[in-house]
Short mmCIF file of N, CA and C in Angstrom, two decimals:
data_model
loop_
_atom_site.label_atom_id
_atom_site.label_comp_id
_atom_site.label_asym_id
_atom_site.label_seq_id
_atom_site.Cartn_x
_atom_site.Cartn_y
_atom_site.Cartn_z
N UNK P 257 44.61 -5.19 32.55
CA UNK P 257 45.23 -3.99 32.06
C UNK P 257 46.74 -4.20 32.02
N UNK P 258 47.68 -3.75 31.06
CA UNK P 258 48.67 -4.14 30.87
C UNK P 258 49.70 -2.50 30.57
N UNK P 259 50.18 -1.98 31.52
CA UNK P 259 51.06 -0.60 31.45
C UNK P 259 52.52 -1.04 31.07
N UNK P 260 52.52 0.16 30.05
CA UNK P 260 54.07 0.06 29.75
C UNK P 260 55.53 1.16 30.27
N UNK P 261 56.35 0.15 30.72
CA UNK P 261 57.49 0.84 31.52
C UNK P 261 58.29 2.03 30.89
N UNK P 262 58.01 3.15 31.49
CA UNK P 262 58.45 4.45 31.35
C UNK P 262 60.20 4.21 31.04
N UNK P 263 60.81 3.20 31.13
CA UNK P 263 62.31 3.80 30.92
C UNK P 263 62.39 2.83 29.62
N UNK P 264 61.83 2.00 28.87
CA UNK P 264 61.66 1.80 27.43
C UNK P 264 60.87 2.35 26.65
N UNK P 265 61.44 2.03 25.48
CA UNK P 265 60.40 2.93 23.98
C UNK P 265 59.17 1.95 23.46
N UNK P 266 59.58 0.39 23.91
CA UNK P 266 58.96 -0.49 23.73
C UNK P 266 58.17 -1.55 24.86
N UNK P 267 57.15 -2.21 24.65
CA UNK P 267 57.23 -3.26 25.66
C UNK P 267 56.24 -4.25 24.74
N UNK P 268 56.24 -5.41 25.81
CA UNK P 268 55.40 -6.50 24.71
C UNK P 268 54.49 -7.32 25.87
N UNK P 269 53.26 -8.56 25.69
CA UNK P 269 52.60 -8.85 26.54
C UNK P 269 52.73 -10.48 25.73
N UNK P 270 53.33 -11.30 26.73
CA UNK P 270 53.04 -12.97 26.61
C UNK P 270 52.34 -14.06 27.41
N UNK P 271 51.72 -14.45 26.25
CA UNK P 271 50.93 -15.71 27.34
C UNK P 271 50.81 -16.70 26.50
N UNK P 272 50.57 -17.99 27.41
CA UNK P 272 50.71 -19.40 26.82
C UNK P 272 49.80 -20.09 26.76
N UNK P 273 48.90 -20.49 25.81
CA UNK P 273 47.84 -21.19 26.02
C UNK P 273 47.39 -22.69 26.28
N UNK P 274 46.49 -22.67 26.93
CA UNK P 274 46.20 -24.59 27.16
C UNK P 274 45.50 -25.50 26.06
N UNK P 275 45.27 -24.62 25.11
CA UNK P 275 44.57 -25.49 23.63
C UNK P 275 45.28 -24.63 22.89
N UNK P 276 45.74 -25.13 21.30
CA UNK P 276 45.98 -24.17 20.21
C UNK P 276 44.52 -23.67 20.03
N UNK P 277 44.57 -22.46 19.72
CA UNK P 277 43.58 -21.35 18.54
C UNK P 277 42.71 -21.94 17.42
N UNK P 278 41.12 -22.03 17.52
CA UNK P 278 40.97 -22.43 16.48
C UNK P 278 40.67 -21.50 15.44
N UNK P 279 41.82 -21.12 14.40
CA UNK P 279 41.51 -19.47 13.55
C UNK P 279 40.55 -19.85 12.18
N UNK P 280 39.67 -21.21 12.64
CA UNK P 280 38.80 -21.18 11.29
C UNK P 280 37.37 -20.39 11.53
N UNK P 281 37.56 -20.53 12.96
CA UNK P 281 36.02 -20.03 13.53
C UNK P 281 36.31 -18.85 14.32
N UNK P 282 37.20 -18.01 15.43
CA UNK P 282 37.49 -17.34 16.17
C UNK P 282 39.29 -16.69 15.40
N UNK P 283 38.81 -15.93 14.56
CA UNK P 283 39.85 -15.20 13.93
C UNK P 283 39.84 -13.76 13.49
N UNK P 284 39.52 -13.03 15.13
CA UNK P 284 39.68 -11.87 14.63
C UNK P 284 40.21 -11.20 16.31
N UNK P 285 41.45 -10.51 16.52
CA UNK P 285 42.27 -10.60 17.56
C UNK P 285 41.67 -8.53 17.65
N UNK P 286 40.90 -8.48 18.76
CA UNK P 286 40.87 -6.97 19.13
C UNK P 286 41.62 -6.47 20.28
N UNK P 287 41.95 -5.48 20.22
CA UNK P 287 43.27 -4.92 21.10
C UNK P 287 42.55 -3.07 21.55
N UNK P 288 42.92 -2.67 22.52
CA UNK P 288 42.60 -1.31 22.56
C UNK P 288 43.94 -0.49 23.24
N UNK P 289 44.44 0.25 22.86
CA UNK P 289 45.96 0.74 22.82
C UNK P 289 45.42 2.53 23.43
N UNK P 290 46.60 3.12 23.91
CA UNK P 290 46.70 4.23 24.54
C UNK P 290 48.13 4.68 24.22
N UNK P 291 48.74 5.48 23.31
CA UNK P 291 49.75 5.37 22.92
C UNK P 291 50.26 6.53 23.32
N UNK P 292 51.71 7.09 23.80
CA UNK P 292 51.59 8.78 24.38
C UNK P 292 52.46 9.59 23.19
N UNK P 293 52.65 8.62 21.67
CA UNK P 293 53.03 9.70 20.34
C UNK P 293 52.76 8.63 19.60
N UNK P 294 52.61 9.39 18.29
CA UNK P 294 52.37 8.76 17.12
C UNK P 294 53.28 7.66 16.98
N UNK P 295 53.30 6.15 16.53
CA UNK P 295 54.10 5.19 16.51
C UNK P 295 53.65 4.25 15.53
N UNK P 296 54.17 2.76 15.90
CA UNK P 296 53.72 1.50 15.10
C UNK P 296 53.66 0.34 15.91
N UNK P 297 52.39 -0.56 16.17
CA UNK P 297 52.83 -1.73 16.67
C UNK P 297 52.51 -2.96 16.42
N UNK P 298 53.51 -3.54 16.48
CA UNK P 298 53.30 -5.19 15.57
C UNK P 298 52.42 -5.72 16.57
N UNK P 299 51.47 -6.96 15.97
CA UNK P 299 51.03 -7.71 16.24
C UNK P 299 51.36 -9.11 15.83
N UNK P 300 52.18 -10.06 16.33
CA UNK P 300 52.42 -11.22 16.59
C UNK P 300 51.80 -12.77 17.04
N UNK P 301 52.06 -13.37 16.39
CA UNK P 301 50.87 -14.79 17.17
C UNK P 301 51.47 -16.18 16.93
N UNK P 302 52.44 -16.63 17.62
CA UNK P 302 53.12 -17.77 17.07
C UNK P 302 52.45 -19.07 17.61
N UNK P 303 52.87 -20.52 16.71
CA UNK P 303 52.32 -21.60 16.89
C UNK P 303 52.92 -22.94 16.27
N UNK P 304 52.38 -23.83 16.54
CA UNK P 304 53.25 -24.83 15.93
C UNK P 304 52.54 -24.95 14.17
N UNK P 305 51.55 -24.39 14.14
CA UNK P 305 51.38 -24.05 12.22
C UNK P 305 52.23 -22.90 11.72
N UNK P 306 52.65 -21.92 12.61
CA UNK P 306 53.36 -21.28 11.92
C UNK P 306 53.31 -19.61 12.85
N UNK P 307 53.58 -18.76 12.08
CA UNK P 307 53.54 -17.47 12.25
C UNK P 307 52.66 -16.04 12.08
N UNK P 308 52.54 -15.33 12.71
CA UNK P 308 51.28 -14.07 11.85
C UNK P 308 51.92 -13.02 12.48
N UNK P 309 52.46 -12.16 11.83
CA UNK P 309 52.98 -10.38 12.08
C UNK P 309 52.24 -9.70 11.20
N UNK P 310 51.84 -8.51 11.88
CA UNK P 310 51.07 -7.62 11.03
C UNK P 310 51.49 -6.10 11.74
N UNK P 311 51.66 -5.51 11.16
CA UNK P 311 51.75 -4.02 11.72
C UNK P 311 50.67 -3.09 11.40
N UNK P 312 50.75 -2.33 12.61
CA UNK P 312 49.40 -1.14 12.06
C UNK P 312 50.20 0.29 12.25
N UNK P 313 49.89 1.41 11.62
CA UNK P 313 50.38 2.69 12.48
C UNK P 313 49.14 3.07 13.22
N UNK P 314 50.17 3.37 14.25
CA UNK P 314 49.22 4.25 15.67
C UNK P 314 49.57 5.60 15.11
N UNK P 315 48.25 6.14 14.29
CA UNK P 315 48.20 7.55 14.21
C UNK P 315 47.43 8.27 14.65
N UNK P 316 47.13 7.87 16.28
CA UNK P 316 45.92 8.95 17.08
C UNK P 316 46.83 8.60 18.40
N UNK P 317 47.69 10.07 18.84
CA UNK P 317 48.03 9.71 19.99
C UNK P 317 47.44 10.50 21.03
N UNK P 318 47.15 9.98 22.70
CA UNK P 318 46.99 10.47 23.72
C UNK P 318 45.39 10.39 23.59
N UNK P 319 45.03 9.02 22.87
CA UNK P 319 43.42 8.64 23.15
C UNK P 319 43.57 7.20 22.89
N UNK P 320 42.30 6.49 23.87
CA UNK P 320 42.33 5.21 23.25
C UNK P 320 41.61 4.75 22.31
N UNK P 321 42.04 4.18 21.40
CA UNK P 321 41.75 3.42 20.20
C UNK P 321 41.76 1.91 19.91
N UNK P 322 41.31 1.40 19.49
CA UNK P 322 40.57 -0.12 19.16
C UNK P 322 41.23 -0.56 17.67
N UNK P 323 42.10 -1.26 17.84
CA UNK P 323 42.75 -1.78 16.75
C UNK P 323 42.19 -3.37 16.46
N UNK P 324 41.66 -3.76 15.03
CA UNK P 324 41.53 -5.35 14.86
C UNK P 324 42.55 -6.06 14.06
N UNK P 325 42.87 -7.21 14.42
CA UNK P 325 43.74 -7.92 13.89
C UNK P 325 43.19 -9.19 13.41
#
């Protein structure tokens, strides 16, 4: 579980992996968010092939919801 700090508007979650990703077979990134107002949040995935940003709007606030990437 990953909580976000009450005295920012933002926060973010990093980790480093011990193999690259293989995104030919395992390419679909699910997330479940709890947001406390309507917002937007990027989804990010960097590597030595390159880059992936995608944004979604969070338009259901003060429930959790299941976003796929």
């Amino acid at each position: 579980s990953f909580s976000n700090n009450p005295d920012f508007d933002y926060n973010f979650a990093f980790g480093t992996l011990s193999a690259p990703l293989d995104l030919s077979i395992y390419n679909q990134f699910k997330i479940k968010l709890w947001a406390p107002k309507n917002t937007q949040m990027l989804f990010k995935l960097e590597g030595p092939g390159g880059q992936i940003e995608e944004y979604r709007n969070i338009a259901v606030s003060k429930k959790w919801q299941e976003y796929t990437f």
